[in-house]
Coordinates of C-alpha atoms and ligand atoms in Angstrom, one line a residue:
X108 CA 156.3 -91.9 -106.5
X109 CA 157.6 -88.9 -109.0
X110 CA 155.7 -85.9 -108.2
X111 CA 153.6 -85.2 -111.8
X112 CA 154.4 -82.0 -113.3
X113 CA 150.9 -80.2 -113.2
X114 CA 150.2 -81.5 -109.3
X115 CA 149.5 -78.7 -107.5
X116 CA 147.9 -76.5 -110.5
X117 CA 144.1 -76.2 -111.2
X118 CA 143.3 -76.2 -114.6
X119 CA 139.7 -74.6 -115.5
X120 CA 138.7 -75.8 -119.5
X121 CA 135.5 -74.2 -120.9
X122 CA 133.5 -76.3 -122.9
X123 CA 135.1 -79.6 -121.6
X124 CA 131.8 -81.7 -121.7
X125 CA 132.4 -83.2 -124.5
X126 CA 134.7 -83.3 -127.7
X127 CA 138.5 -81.8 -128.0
X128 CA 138.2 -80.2 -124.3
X129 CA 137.4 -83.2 -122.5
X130 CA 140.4 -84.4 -124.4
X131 CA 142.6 -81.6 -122.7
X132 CA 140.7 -81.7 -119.4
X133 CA 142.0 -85.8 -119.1
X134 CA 145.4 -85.1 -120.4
X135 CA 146.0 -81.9 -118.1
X136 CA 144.3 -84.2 -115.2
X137 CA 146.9 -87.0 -116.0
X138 CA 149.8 -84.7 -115.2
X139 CA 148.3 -84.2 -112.1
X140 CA 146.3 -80.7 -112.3
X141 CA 142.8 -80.4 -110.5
X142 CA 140.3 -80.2 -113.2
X143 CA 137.1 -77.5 -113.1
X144 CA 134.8 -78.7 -116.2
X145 CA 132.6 -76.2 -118.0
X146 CA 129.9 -77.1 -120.3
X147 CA 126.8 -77.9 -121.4
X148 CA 124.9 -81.4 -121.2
X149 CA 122.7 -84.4 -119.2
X150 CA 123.7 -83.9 -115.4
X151 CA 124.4 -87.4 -114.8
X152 CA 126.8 -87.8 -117.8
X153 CA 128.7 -84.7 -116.6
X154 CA 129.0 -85.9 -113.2
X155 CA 130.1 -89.1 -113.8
X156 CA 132.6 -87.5 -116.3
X157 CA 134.2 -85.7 -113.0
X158 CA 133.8 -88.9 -110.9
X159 CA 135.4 -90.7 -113.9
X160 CA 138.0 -88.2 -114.0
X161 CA 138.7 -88.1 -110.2
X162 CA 139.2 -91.4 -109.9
X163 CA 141.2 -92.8 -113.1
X164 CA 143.9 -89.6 -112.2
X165 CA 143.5 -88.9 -108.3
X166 CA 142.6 -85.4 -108.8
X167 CA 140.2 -83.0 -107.4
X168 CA 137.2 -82.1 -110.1
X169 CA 134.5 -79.4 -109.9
X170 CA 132.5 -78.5 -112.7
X171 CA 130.3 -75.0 -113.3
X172 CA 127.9 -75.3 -115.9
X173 CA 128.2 -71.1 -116.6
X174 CA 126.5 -70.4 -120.3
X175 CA 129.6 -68.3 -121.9
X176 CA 127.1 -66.0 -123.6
X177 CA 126.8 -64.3 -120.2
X178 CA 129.2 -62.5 -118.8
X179 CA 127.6 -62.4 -115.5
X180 CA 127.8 -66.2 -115.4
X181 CA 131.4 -66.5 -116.4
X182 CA 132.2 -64.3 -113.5
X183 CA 130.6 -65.9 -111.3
X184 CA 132.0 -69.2 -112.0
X185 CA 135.7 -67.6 -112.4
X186 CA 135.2 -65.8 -108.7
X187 CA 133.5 -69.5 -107.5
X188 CA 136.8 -72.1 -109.0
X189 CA 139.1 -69.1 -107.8
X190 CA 137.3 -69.5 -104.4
X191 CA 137.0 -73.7 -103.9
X192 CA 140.6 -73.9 -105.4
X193 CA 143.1 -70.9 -104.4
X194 CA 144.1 -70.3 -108.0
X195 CA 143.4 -71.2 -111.9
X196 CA 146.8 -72.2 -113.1
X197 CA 145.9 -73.1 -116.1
X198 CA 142.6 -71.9 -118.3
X199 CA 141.7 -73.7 -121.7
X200 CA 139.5 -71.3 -123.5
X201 CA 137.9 -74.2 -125.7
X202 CA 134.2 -73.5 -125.5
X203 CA 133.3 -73.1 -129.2
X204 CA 130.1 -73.4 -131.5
X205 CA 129.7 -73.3 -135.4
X206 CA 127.1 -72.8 -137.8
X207 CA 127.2 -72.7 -141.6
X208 CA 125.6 -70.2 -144.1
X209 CA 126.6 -67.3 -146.7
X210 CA 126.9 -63.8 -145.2
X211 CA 123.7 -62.4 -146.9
X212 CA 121.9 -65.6 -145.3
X213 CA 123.7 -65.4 -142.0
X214 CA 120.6 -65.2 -139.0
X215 CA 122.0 -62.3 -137.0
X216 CA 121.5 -64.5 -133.4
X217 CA 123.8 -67.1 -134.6
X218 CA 126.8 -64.2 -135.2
X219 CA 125.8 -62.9 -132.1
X220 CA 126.4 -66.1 -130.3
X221 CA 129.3 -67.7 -132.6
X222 CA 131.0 -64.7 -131.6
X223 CA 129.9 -64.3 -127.7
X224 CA 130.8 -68.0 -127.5
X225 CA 134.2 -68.4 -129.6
X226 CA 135.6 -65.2 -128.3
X227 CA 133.9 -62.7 -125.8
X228 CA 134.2 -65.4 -123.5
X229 CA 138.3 -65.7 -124.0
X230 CA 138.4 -62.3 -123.1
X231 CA 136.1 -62.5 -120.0
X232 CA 137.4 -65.6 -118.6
X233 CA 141.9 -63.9 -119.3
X234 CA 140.5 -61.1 -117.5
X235 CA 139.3 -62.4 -114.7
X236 CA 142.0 -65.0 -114.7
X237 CA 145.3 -63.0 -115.1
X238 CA 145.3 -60.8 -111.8
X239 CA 145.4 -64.4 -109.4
X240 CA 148.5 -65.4 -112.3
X241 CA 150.1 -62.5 -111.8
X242 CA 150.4 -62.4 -108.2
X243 CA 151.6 -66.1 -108.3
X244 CA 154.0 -64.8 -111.5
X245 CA 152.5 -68.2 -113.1
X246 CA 150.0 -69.2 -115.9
X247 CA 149.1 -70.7 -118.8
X248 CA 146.6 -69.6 -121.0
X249 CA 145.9 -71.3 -123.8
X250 CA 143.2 -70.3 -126.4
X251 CA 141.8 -72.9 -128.9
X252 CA 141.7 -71.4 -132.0
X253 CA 141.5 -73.5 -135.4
X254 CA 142.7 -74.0 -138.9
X255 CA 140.2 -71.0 -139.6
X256 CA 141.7 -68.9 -137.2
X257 CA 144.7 -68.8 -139.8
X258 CA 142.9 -69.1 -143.1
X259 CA 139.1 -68.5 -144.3
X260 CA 136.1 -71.2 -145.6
X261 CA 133.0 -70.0 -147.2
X262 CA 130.4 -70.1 -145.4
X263 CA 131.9 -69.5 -141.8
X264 CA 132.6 -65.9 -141.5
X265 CA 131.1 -65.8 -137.9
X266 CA 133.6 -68.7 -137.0
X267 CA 136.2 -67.4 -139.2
X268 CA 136.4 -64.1 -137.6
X269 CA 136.0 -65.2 -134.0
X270 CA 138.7 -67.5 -134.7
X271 CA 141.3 -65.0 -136.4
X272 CA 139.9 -62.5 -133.3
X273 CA 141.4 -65.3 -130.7
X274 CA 144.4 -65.4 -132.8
X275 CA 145.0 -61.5 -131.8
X276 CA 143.6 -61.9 -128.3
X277 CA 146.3 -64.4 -127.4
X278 CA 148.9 -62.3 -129.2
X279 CA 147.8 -59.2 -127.2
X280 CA 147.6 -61.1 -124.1
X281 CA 151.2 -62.7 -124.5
X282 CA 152.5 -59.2 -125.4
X283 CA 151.3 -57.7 -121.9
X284 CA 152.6 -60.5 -120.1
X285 CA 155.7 -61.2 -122.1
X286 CA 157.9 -60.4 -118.6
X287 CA 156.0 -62.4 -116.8
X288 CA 155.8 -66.0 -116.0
X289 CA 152.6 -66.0 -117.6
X290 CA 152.3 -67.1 -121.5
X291 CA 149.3 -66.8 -123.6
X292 CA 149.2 -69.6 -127.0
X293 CA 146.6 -70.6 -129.4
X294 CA 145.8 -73.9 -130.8
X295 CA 144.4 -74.3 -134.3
X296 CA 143.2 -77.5 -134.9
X297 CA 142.3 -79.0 -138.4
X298 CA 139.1 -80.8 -138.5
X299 CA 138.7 -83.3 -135.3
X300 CA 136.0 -85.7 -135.3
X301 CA 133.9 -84.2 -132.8
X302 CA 129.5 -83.3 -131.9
X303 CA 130.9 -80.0 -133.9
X304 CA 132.0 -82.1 -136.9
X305 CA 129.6 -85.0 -136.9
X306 CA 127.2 -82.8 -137.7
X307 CA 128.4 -80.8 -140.7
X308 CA 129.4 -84.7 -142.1
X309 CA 125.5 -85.6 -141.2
X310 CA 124.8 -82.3 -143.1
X311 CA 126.9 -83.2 -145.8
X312 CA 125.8 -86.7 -146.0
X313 CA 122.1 -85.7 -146.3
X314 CA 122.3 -83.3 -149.4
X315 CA 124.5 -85.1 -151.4
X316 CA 122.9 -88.8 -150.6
X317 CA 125.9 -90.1 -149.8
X318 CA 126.9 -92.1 -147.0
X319 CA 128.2 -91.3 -143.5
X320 CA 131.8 -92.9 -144.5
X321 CA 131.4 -90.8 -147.9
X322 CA 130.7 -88.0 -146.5
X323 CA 133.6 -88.0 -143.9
X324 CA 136.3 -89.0 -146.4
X325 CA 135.2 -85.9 -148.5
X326 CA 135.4 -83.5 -145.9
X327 CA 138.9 -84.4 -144.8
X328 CA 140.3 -84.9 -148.4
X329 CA 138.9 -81.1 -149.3
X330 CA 141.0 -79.5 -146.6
X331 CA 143.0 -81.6 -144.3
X332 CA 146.2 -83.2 -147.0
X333 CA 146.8 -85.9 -144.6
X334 CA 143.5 -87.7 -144.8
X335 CA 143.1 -88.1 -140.7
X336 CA 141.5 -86.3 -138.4
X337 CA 143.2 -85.4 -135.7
X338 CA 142.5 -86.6 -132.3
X339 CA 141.4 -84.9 -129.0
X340 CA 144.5 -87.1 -127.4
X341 CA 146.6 -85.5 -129.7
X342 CA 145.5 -81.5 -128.8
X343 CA 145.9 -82.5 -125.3
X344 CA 149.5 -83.7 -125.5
X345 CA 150.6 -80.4 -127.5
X346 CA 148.3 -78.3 -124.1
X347 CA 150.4 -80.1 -121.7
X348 CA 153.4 -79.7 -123.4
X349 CA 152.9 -75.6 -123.6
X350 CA 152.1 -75.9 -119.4
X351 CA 155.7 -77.3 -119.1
X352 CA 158.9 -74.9 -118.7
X353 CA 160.2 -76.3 -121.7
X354 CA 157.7 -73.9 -123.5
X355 CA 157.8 -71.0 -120.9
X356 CA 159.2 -68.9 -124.1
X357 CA 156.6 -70.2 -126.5
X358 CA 154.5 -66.8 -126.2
X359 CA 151.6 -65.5 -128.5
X360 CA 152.0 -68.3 -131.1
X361 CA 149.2 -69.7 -133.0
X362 CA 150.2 -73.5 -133.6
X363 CA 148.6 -75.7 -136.0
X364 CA 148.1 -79.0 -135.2
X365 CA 145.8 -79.6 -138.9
X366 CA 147.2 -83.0 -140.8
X367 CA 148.7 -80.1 -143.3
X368 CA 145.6 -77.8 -143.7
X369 CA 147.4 -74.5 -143.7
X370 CA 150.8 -75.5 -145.5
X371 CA 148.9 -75.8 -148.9
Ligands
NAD43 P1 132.0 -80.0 -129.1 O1 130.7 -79.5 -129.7 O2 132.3 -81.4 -129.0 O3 132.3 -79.3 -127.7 C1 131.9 -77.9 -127.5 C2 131.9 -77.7 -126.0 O4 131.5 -76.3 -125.8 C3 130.9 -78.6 -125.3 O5 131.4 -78.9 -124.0 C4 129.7 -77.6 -125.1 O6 128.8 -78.0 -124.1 C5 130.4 -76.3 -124.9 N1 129.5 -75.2 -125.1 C6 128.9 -74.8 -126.2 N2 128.2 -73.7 -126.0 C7 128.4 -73.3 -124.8 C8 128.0 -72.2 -124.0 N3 127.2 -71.3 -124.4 N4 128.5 -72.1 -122.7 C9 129.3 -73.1 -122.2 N5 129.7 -74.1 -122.9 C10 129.3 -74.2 -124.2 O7 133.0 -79.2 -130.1 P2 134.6 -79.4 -130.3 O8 134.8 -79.8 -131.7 O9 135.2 -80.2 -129.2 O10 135.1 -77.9 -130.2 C11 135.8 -77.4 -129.1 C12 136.6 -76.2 -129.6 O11 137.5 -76.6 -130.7 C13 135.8 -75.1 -130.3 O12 136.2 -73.8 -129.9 C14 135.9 -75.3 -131.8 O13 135.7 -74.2 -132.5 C15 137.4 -75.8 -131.8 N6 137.8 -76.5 -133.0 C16 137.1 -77.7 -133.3 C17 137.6 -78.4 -134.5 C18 137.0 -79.7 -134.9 O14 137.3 -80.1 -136.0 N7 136.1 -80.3 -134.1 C19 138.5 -77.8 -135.3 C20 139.1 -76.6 -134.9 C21 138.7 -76.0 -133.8

């Protein structure tokens, strides 16, 4: 059998419990990387996510359930994966949380953690990350951004600024590493049907009594010129493609995969 191209590499995803970083978890996983989940949610669905895992792609799984609001946590789980596994190859910095109001209305909690979440936590887990990379002179850090880490929305200036924020973090990081074997990209995603989504569609669906369907065809056809969303399978193929040497000089870029959000 071929060797796969990620066997031998562990991959650590934050927030891959659900949505578009389960979707990179499993594609990363079927090249053959050992996958360490993050996340929140019910024990027995996450551990049957890691048996499911384990099994469909004959990798190794561990999963820390580390609340990336606390830094003390996201140590922890960083010195624990480095410890079971040897080395995080690969780290997905996809952990990410929205919420919706006007800047004059914005509850000062929810910045607090839209920012702690979206991007402190990139910035603990690279540094904790890069000095195991650099003695290996290998690693892939890839930061999921979003449409809104290029352009704005009302409404979303905590997300809006933690995503432009992880936009410079990834630049900054691929500058500092731009000898090394190390590169440092962001993903910006256009809206993906996701928990994160459903629920500003259910939102949308309640105060303009309209249905589900409606309310999902609206919010695609304001932003996203293609009509679709785009898919978790999709994001993961683009992750795995910037782990292979064919992108070892893709550094720093912020790459929108969006159904033609940001070309308008
Ligand atoms: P999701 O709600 O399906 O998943 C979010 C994940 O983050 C879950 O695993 C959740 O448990 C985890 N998480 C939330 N708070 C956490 C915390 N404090 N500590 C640890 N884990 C935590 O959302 P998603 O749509 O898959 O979003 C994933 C990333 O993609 C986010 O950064 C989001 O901003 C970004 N994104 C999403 C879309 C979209 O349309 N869905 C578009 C662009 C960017």
């Amino acid at each position: 059998m071929q060797t796969r191209p990620l066997a031998g590499k562990t991959a650590l995803v934050t927030g891959s419990t659900s949505g578009i970083g389960l979707g990179i978890a499993q594609a990363l996983a079927a090249e053959g990387a050992a996958i360490v989940f993050n996340g929140f949610g019910d024990a027995a669905h996450i551990a049957a996510l890691q048996k499911q895992t384990a099994e469909q792609f004959g990798v190794k799984t561990a999963y820390f359930g580390a609340d990336m609001t606390k830094p003390a946590e996201i140590e922890q789980m960083m010195n624990d994966a480095l410890a079971q596994f040897g080395s995080i190859d690969i780290l997905v910095n996809n952990a990410g949380i929205q919420h919706v109001a006007n800047v004059e209305d914005f509850p000062v909690e929810r910045w607090d953690a839209v920012i702690a979440i979206n991007l402190t936590s990139a910035f603990h887990t690279t540094r904790l990350a890069l000095p195991a990379m650099k003695q290996k002179n290998w690693g892939r850090i890839i930061n999921i951004a979003s449409a809104h880490g290029l352009v704005a929305s009302a409404g979303k200036s905590a997300y809006v600024a933690s995503k432009h924020g992880i936009v410079g973090l990834t630049k900054v990081t691929a500058l500092e590493n731009a000898q090394t074997g190390i590169t440092c990209n962001a993903i910006c995603p256009g809206w993906v049907l996701t928990p994160l989504v459903q629920k500003q569609v259910d939102a949308r669906a309640a105060a303009n009594s309209i249905s589900i369907d409606q309310a999902k065809r609206e919010l695609l056809m304001e932003k996203q010129p293609s009509g679709e969303f785009v898919t978790p399978e999709q994001l993961g193929a683009l992750a795995v493609f910037m782990c292979s040497d064919a992108a070892s000089q893709v550094r720093g870029v912020a790459w929108n995969m969006d159904g033609g959000w940001v070309a308008q």
